[in-house]
PDB file of C-alpha atoms and ligand atoms in Angstrom:
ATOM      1  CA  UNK A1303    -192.732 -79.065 -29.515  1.00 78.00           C
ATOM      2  CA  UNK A1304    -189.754 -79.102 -27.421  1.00 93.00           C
ATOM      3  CA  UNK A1305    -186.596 -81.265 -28.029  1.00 94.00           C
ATOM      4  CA  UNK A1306    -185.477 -83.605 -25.241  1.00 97.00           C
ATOM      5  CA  UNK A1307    -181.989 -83.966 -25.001  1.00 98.00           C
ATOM      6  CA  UNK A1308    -179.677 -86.515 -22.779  1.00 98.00           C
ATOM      7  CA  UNK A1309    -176.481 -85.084 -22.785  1.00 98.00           C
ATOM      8  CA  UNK A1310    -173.242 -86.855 -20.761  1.00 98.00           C
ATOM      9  CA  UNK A1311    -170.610 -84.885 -18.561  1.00 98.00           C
ATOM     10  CA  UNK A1312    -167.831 -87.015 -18.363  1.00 98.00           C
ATOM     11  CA  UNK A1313    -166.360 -84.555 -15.730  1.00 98.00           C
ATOM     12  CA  UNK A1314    -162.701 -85.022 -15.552  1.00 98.00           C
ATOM     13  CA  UNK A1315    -162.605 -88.987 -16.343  1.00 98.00           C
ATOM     14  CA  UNK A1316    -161.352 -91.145 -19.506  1.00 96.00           C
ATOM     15  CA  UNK A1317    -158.407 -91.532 -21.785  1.00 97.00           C
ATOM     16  CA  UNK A1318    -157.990 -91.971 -25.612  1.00 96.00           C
ATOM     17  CA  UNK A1319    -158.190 -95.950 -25.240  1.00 96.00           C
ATOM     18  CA  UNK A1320    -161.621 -95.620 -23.176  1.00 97.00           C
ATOM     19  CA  UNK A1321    -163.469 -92.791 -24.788  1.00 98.00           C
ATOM     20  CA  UNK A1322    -163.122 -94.525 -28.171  1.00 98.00           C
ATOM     21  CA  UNK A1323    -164.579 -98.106 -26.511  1.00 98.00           C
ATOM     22  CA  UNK A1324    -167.479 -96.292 -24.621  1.00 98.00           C
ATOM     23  CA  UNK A1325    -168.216 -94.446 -27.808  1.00 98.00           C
ATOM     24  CA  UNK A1326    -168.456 -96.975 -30.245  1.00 98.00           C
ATOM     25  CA  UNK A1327    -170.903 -98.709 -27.906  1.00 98.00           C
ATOM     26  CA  UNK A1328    -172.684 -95.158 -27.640  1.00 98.00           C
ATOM     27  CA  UNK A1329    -172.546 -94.607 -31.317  1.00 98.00           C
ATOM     28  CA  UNK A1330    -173.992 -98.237 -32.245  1.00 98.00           C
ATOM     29  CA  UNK A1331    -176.453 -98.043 -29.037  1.00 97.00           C
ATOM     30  CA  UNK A1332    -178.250 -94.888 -30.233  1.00 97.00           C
ATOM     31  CA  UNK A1333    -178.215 -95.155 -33.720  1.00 95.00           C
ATOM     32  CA  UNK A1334    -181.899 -95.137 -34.644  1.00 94.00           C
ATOM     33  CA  UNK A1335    -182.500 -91.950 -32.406  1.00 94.00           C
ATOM     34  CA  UNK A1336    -183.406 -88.526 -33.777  1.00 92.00           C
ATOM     35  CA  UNK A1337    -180.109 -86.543 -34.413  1.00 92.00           C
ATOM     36  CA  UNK A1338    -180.315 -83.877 -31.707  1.00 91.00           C
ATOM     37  CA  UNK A1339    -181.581 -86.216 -29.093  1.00 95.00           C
ATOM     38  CA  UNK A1340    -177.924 -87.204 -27.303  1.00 97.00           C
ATOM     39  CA  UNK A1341    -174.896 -85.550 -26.473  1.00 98.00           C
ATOM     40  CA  UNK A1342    -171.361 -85.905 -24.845  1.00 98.00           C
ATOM     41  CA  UNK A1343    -169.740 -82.975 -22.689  1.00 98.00           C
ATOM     42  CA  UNK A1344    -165.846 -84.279 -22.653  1.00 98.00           C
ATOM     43  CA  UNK A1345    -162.692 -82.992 -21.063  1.00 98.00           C
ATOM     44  CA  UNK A1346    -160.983 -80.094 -23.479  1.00 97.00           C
ATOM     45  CA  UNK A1347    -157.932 -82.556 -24.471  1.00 97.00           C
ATOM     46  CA  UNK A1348    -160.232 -84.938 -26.001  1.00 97.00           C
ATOM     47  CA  UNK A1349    -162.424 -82.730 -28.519  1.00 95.00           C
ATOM     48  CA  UNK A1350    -160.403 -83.338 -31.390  1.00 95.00           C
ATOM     49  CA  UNK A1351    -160.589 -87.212 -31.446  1.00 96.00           C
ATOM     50  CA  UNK A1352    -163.914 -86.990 -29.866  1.00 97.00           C
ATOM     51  CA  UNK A1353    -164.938 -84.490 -33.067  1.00 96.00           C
ATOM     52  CA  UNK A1354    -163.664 -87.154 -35.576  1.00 96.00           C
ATOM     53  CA  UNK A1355    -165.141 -90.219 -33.934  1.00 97.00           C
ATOM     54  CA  UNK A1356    -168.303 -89.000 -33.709  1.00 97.00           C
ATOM     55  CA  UNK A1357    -168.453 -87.291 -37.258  1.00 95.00           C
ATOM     56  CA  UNK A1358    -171.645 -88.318 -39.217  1.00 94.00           C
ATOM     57  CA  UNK A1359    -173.222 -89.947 -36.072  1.00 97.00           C
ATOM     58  CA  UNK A1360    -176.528 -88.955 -34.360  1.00 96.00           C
ATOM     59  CA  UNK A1361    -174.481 -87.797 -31.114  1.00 97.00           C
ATOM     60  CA  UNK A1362    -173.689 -84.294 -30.346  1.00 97.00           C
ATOM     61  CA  UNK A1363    -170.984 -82.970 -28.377  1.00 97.00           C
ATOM     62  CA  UNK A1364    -169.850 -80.376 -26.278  1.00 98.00           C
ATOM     63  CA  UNK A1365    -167.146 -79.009 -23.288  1.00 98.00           C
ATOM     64  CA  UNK A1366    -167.860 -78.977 -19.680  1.00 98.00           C
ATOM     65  CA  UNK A1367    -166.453 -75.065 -19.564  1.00 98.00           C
ATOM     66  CA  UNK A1368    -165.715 -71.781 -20.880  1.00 98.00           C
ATOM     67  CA  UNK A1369    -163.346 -68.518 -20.815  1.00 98.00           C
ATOM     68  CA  UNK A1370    -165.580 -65.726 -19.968  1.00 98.00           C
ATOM     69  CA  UNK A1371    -163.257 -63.662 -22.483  1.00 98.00           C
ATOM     70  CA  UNK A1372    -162.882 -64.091 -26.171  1.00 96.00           C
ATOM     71  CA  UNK A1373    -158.849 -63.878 -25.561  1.00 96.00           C
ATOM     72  CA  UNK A1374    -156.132 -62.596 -24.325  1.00 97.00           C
ATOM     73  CA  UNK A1375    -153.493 -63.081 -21.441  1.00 98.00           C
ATOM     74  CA  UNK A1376    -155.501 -65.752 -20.086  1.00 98.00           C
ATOM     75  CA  UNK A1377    -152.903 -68.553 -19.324  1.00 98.00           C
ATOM     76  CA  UNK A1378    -154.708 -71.853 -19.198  1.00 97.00           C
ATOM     77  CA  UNK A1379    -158.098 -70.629 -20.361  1.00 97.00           C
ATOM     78  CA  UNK A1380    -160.381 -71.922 -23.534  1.00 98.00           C
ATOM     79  CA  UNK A1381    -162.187 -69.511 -25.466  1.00 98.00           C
ATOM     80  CA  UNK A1382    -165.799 -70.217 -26.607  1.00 98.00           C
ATOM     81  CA  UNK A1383    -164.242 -69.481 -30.558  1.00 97.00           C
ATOM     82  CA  UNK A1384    -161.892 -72.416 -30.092  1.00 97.00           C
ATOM     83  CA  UNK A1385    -164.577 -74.674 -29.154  1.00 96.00           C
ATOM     84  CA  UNK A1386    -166.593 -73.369 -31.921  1.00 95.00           C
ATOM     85  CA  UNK A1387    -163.286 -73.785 -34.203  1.00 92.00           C
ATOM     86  CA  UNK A1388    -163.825 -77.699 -33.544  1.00 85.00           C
ATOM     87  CA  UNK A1389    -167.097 -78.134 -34.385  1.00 87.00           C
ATOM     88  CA  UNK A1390    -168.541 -78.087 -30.923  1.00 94.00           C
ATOM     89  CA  UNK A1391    -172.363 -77.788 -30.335  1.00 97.00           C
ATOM     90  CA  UNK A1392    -172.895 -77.412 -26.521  1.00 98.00           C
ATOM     91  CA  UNK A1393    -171.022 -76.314 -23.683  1.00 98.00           C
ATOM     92  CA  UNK A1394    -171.848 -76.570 -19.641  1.00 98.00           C
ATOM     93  CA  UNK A1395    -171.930 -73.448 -18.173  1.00 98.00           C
ATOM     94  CA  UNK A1396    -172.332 -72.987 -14.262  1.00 98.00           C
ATOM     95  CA  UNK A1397    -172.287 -76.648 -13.083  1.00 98.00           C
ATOM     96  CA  UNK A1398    -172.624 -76.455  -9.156  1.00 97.00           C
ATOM     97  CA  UNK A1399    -169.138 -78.373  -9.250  1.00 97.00           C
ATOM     98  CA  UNK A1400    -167.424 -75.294 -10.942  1.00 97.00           C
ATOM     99  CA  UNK A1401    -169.629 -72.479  -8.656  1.00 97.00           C
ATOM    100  CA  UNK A1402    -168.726 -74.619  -5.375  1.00 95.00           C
ATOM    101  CA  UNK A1403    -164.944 -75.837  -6.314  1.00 97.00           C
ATOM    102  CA  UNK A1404    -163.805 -72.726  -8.466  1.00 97.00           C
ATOM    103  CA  UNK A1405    -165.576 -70.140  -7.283  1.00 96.00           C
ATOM    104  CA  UNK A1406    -167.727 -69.088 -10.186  1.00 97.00           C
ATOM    105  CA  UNK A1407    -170.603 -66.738  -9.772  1.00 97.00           C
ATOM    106  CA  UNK A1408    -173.979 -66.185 -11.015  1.00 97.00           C
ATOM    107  CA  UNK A1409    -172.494 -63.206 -12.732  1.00 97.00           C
ATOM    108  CA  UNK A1410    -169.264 -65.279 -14.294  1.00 98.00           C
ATOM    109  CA  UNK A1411    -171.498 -67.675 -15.361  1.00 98.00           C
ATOM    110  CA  UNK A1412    -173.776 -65.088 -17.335  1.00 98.00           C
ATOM    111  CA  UNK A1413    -170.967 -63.826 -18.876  1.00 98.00           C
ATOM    112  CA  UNK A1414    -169.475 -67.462 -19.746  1.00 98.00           C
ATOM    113  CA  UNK A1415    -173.032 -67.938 -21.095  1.00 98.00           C
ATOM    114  CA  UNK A1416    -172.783 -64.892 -23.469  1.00 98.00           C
ATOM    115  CA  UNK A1417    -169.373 -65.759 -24.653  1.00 98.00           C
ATOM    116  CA  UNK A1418    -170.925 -68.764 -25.549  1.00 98.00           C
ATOM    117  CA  UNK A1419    -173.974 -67.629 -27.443  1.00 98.00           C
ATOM    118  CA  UNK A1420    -171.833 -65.206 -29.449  1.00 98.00           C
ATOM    119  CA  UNK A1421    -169.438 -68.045 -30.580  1.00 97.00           C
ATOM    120  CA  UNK A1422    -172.477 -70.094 -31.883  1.00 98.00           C
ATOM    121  CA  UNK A1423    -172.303 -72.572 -28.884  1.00 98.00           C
ATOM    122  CA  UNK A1424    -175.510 -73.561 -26.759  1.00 98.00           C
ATOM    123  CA  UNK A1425    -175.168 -72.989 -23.421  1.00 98.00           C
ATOM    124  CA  UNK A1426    -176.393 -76.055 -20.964  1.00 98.00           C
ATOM    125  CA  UNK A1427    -176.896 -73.759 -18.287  1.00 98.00           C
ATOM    126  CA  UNK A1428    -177.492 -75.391 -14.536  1.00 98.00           C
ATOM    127  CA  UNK A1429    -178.719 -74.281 -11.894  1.00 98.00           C
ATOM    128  CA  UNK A1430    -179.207 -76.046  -8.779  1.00 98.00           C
ATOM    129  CA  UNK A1431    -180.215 -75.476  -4.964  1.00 97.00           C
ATOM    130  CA  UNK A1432    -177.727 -77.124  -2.165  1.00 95.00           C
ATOM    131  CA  UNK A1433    -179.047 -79.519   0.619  1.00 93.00           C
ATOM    132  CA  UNK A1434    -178.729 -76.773   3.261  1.00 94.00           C
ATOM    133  CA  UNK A1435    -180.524 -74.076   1.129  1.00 96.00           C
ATOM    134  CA  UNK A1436    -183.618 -77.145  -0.064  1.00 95.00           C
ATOM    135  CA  UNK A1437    -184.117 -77.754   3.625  1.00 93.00           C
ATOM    136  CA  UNK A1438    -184.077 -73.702   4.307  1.00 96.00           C
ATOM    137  CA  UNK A1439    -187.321 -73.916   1.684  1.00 96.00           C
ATOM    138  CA  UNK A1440    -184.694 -71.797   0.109  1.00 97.00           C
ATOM    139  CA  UNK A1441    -184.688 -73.856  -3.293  1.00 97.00           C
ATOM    140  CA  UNK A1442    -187.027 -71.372  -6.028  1.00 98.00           C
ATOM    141  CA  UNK A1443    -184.853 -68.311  -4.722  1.00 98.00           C
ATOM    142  CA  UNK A1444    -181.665 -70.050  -5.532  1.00 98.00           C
ATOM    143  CA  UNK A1445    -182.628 -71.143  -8.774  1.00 98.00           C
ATOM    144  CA  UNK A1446    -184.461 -68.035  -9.906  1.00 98.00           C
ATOM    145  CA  UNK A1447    -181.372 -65.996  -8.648  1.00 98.00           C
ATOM    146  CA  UNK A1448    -179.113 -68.209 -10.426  1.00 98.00           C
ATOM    147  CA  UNK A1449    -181.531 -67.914 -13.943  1.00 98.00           C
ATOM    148  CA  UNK A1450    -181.980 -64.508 -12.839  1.00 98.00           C
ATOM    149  CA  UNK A1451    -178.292 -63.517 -13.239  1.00 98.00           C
ATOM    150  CA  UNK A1452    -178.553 -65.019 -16.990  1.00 98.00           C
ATOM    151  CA  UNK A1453    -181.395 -63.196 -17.884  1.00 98.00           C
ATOM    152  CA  UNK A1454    -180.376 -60.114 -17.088  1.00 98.00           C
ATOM    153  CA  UNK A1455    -177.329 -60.494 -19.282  1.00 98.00           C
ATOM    154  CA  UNK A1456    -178.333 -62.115 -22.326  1.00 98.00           C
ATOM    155  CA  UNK A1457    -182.316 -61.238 -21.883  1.00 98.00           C
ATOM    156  CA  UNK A1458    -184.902 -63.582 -21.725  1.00 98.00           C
ATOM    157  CA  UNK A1459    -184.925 -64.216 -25.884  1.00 98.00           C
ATOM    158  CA  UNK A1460    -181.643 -65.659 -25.514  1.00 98.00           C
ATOM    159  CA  UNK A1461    -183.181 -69.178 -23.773  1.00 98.00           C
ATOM    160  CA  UNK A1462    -184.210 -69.668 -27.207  1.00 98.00           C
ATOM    161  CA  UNK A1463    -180.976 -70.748 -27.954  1.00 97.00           C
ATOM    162  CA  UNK A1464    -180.125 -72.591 -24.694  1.00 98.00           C
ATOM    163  CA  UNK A1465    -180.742 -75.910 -22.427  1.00 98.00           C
ATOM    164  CA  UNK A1466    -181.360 -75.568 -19.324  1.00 98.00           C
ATOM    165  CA  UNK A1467    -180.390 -77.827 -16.442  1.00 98.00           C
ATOM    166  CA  UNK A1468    -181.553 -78.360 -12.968  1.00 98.00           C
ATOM    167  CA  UNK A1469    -178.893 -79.609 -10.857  1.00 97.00           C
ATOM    168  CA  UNK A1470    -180.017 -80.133  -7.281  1.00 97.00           C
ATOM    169  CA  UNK A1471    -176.651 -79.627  -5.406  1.00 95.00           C
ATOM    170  CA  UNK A1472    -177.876 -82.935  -3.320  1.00 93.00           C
ATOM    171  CA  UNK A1473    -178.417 -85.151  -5.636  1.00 92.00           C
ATOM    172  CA  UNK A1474    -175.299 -85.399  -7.874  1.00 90.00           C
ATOM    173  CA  UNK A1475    -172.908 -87.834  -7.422  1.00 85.00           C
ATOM    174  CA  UNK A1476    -174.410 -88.922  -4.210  1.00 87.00           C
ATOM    175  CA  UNK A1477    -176.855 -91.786  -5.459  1.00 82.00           C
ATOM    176  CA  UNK A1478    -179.595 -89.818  -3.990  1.00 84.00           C
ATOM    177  CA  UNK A1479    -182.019 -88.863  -6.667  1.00 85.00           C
ATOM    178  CA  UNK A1480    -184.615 -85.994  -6.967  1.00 89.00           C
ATOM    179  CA  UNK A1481    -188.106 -88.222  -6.795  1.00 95.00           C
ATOM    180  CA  UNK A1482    -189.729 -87.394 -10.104  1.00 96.00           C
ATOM    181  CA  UNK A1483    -192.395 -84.992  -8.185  1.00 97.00           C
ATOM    182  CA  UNK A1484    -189.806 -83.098  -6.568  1.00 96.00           C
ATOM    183  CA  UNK A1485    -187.668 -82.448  -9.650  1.00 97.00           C
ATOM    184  CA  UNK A1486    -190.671 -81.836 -11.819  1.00 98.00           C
ATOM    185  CA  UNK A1487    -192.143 -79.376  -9.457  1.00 98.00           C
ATOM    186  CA  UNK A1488    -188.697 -77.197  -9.568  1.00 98.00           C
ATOM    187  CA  UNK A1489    -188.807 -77.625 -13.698  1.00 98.00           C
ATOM    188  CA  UNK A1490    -192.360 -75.916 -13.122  1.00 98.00           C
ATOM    189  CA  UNK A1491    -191.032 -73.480 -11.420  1.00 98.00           C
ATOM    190  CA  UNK A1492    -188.503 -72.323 -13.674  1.00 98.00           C
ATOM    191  CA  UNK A1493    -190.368 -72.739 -16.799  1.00 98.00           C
ATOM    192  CA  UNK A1494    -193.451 -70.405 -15.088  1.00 98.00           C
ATOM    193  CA  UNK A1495    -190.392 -68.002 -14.139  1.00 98.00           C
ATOM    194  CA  UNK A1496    -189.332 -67.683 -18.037  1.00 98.00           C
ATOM    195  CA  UNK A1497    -193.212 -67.834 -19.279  1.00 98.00           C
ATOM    196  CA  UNK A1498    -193.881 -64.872 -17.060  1.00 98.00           C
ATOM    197  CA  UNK A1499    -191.257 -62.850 -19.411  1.00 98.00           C
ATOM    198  CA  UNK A1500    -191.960 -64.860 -22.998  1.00 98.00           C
ATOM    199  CA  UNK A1501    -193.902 -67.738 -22.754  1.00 98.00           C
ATOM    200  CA  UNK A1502    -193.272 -69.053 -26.390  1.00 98.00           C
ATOM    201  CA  UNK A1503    -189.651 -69.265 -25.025  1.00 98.00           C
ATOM    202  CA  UNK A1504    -190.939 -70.749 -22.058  1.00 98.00           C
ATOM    203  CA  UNK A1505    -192.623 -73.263 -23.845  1.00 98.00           C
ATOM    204  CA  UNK A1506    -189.921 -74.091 -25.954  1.00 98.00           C
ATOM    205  CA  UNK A1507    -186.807 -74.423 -23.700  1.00 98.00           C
ATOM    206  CA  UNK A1508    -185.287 -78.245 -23.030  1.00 98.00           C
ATOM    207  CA  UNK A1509    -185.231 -78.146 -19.004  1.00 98.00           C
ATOM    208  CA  UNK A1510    -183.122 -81.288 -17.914  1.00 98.00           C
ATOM    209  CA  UNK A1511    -182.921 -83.132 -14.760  1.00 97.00           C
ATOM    210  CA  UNK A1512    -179.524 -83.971 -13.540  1.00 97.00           C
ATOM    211  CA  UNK A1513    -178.515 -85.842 -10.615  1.00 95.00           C
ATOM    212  CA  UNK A1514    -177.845 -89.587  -9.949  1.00 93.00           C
ATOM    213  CA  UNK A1515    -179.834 -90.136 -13.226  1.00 96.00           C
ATOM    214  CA  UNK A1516    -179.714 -93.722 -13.594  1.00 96.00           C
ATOM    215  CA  UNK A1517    -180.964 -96.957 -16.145  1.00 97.00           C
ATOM    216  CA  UNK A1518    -183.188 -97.841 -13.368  1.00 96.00           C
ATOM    217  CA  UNK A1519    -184.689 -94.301 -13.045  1.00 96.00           C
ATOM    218  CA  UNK A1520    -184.488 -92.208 -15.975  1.00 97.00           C
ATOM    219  CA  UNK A1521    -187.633 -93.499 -17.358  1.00 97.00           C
ATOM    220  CA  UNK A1522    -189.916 -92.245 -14.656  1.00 97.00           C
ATOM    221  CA  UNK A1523    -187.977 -88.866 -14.427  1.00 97.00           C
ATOM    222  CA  UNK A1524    -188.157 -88.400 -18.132  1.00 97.00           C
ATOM    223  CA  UNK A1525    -192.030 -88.913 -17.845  1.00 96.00           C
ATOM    224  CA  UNK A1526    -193.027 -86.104 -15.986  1.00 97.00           C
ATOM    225  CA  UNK A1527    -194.204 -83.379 -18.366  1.00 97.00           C
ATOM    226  CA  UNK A1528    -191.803 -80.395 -17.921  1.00 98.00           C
ATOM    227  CA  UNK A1529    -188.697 -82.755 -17.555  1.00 98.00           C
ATOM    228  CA  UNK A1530    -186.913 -82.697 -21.043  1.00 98.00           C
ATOM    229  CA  UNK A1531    -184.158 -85.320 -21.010  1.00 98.00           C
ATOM    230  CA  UNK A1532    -181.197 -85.285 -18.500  1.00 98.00           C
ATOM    231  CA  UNK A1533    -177.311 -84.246 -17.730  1.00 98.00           C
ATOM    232  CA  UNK A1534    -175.647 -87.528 -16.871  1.00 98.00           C
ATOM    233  CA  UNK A1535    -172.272 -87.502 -14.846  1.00 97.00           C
ATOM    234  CA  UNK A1536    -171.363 -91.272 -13.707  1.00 97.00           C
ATOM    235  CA  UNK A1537    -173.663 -93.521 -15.676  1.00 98.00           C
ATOM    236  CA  UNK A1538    -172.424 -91.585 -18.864  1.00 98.00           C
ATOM    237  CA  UNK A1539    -169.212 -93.420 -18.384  1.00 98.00           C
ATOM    238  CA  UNK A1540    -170.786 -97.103 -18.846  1.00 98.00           C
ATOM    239  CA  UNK A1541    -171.961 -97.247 -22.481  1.00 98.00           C
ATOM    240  CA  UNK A1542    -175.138-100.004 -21.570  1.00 98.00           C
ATOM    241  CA  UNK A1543    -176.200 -97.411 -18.760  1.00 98.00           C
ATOM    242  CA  UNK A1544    -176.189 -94.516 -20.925  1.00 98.00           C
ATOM    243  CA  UNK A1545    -177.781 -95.927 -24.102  1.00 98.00           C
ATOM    244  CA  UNK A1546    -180.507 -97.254 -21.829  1.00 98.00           C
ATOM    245  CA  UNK A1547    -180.835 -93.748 -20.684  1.00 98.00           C
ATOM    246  CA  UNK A1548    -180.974 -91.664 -24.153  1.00 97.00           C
ATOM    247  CA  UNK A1549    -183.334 -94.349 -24.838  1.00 96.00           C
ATOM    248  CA  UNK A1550    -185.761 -93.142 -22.244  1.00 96.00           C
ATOM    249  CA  UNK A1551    -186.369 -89.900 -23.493  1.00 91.00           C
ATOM    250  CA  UNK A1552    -187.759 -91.046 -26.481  1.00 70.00           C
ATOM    251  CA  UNK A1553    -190.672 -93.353 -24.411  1.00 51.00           C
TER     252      UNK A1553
HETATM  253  P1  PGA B  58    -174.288 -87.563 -11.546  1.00 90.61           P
HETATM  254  O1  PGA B  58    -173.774 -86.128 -12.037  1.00 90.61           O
HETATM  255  O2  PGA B  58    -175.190 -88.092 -12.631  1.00 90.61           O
HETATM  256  O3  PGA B  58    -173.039 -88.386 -11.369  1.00 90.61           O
HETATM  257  O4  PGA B  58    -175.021 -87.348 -10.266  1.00 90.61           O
HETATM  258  C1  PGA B  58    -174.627 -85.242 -12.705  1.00 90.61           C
HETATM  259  C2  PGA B  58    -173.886 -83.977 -13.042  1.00 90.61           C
HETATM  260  O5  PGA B  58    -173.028 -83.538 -12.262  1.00 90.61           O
HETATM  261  O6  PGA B  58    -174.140 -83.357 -14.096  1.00 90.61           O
END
């Protein structure tokens, strides 16, 4: 059986005051969940409080990014080791925000997916078709190009040890949500793409939804069979929201 996960990106929001508020409410929300079930993706400067906060809880945690390289002359970058140094179970790699707004390609991405394999991390890899490229019935070439690119590097055993999200471009942020038949006909997609090369892996990997995942709607996206749980950008920030969320995956 597969694990469903609901993991939070916080993108660049919070302070030291907030996080600790929203978490506590987390924490105390999600207490009688299976360990492994819910996750936090936080801005770099607040691992280390984040890391000691949520010590002995059921919530996991992880960064929003990655150095391609292990280290160097790299002013500004984060390695996937100093992540790993902290403690840190999962990190984002390829969110549409960082291939649109920072230029990353499918091929940066692959390699910021290796680096953080080889450090012990698991990657939350999305992938994610714009509005221009859904309406273009362009949508399973983008995302099997962007999975593609992985595969090749790592190889197809290394989704073992990954998440998977799907991202449509479209949807996050914007309020405008994926209907459940839409998303889940994408997650059948890509999960048919993997089986086709392993399909124990296939049957194993956590696909997530993400996009304008809401209290009101999470249930009904969570219940379609090859959606695993979600990535969460704004109602991560409001602890009720989020809590209500986690708690959908389990129903
Ligand atoms: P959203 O963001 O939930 O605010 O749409 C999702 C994401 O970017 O991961």
């Amino acid at each position: 059986m597969r694990e469903k996960l609901v993991a939070g990106n916080w993108k660049m929001h919070g302070d030291l005051l907030q996080n600790r508020e929203l978490l506590d409410a987390v924490v105390a929300g999600v207490a009688a969940m299976r360990k492994g079930s819910c996750a936090v993706c936080v801005p770099y400067p607040y691992l280390s409080a984040v890391q000691v906060i949520l010590q002995d809880t059921i919530v996991d945690w992880g960064a929003q990014n990655i150095s391609q390289y292990d280290k160097g002359a790299y002013t500004g970058e984060v390695s996937a080791n100093m992540l790993s140094d902290f403690g840190c179970r999962y990190v984002i790699v390829g969110h549409s925000e960082r291939r649109a707004l920072f230029g990353e390609s499918s091929d940066t991405v692959a390699l910021k997916y290796v680096a953080a394999q080889n450090s012990g991390l698991t990657p939350i890899l999305c992938v994610g078709e714009s509005l221009e490229q859904r309406e273009s019935g362009a949508t399973e070439q983008v995302v099997a190009e962007q999975l593609g690119a992985v595969i090749m590097k790592a190889g197809i055993d290394s989704l073992a040890n990954a998440v998977v999200a799907y991202e449509p471009v479209w949807a996050i942020g914007t309020g405008k949500t994926a209907t459940p038949q839409q998303a889940q006909d994408v997650h059948e997609f890509i999960r048919r793409n993997v089986a086709d090369k392993n399909a124990e892996v296939a049957s194993n990997l956590t696909i997530q939804y993400g996009g304008s995942v809401k209290a009101n709607n999470a249930a009904e996206l969570f219940a379609m069979p090859d959606i695993d749980g979600g990535l969460i950008g704004g109602a991560s920030l409001i602890a009720n929201d989020f809590v209500s969320i986690c708690q959908a995956v389990q129903n």
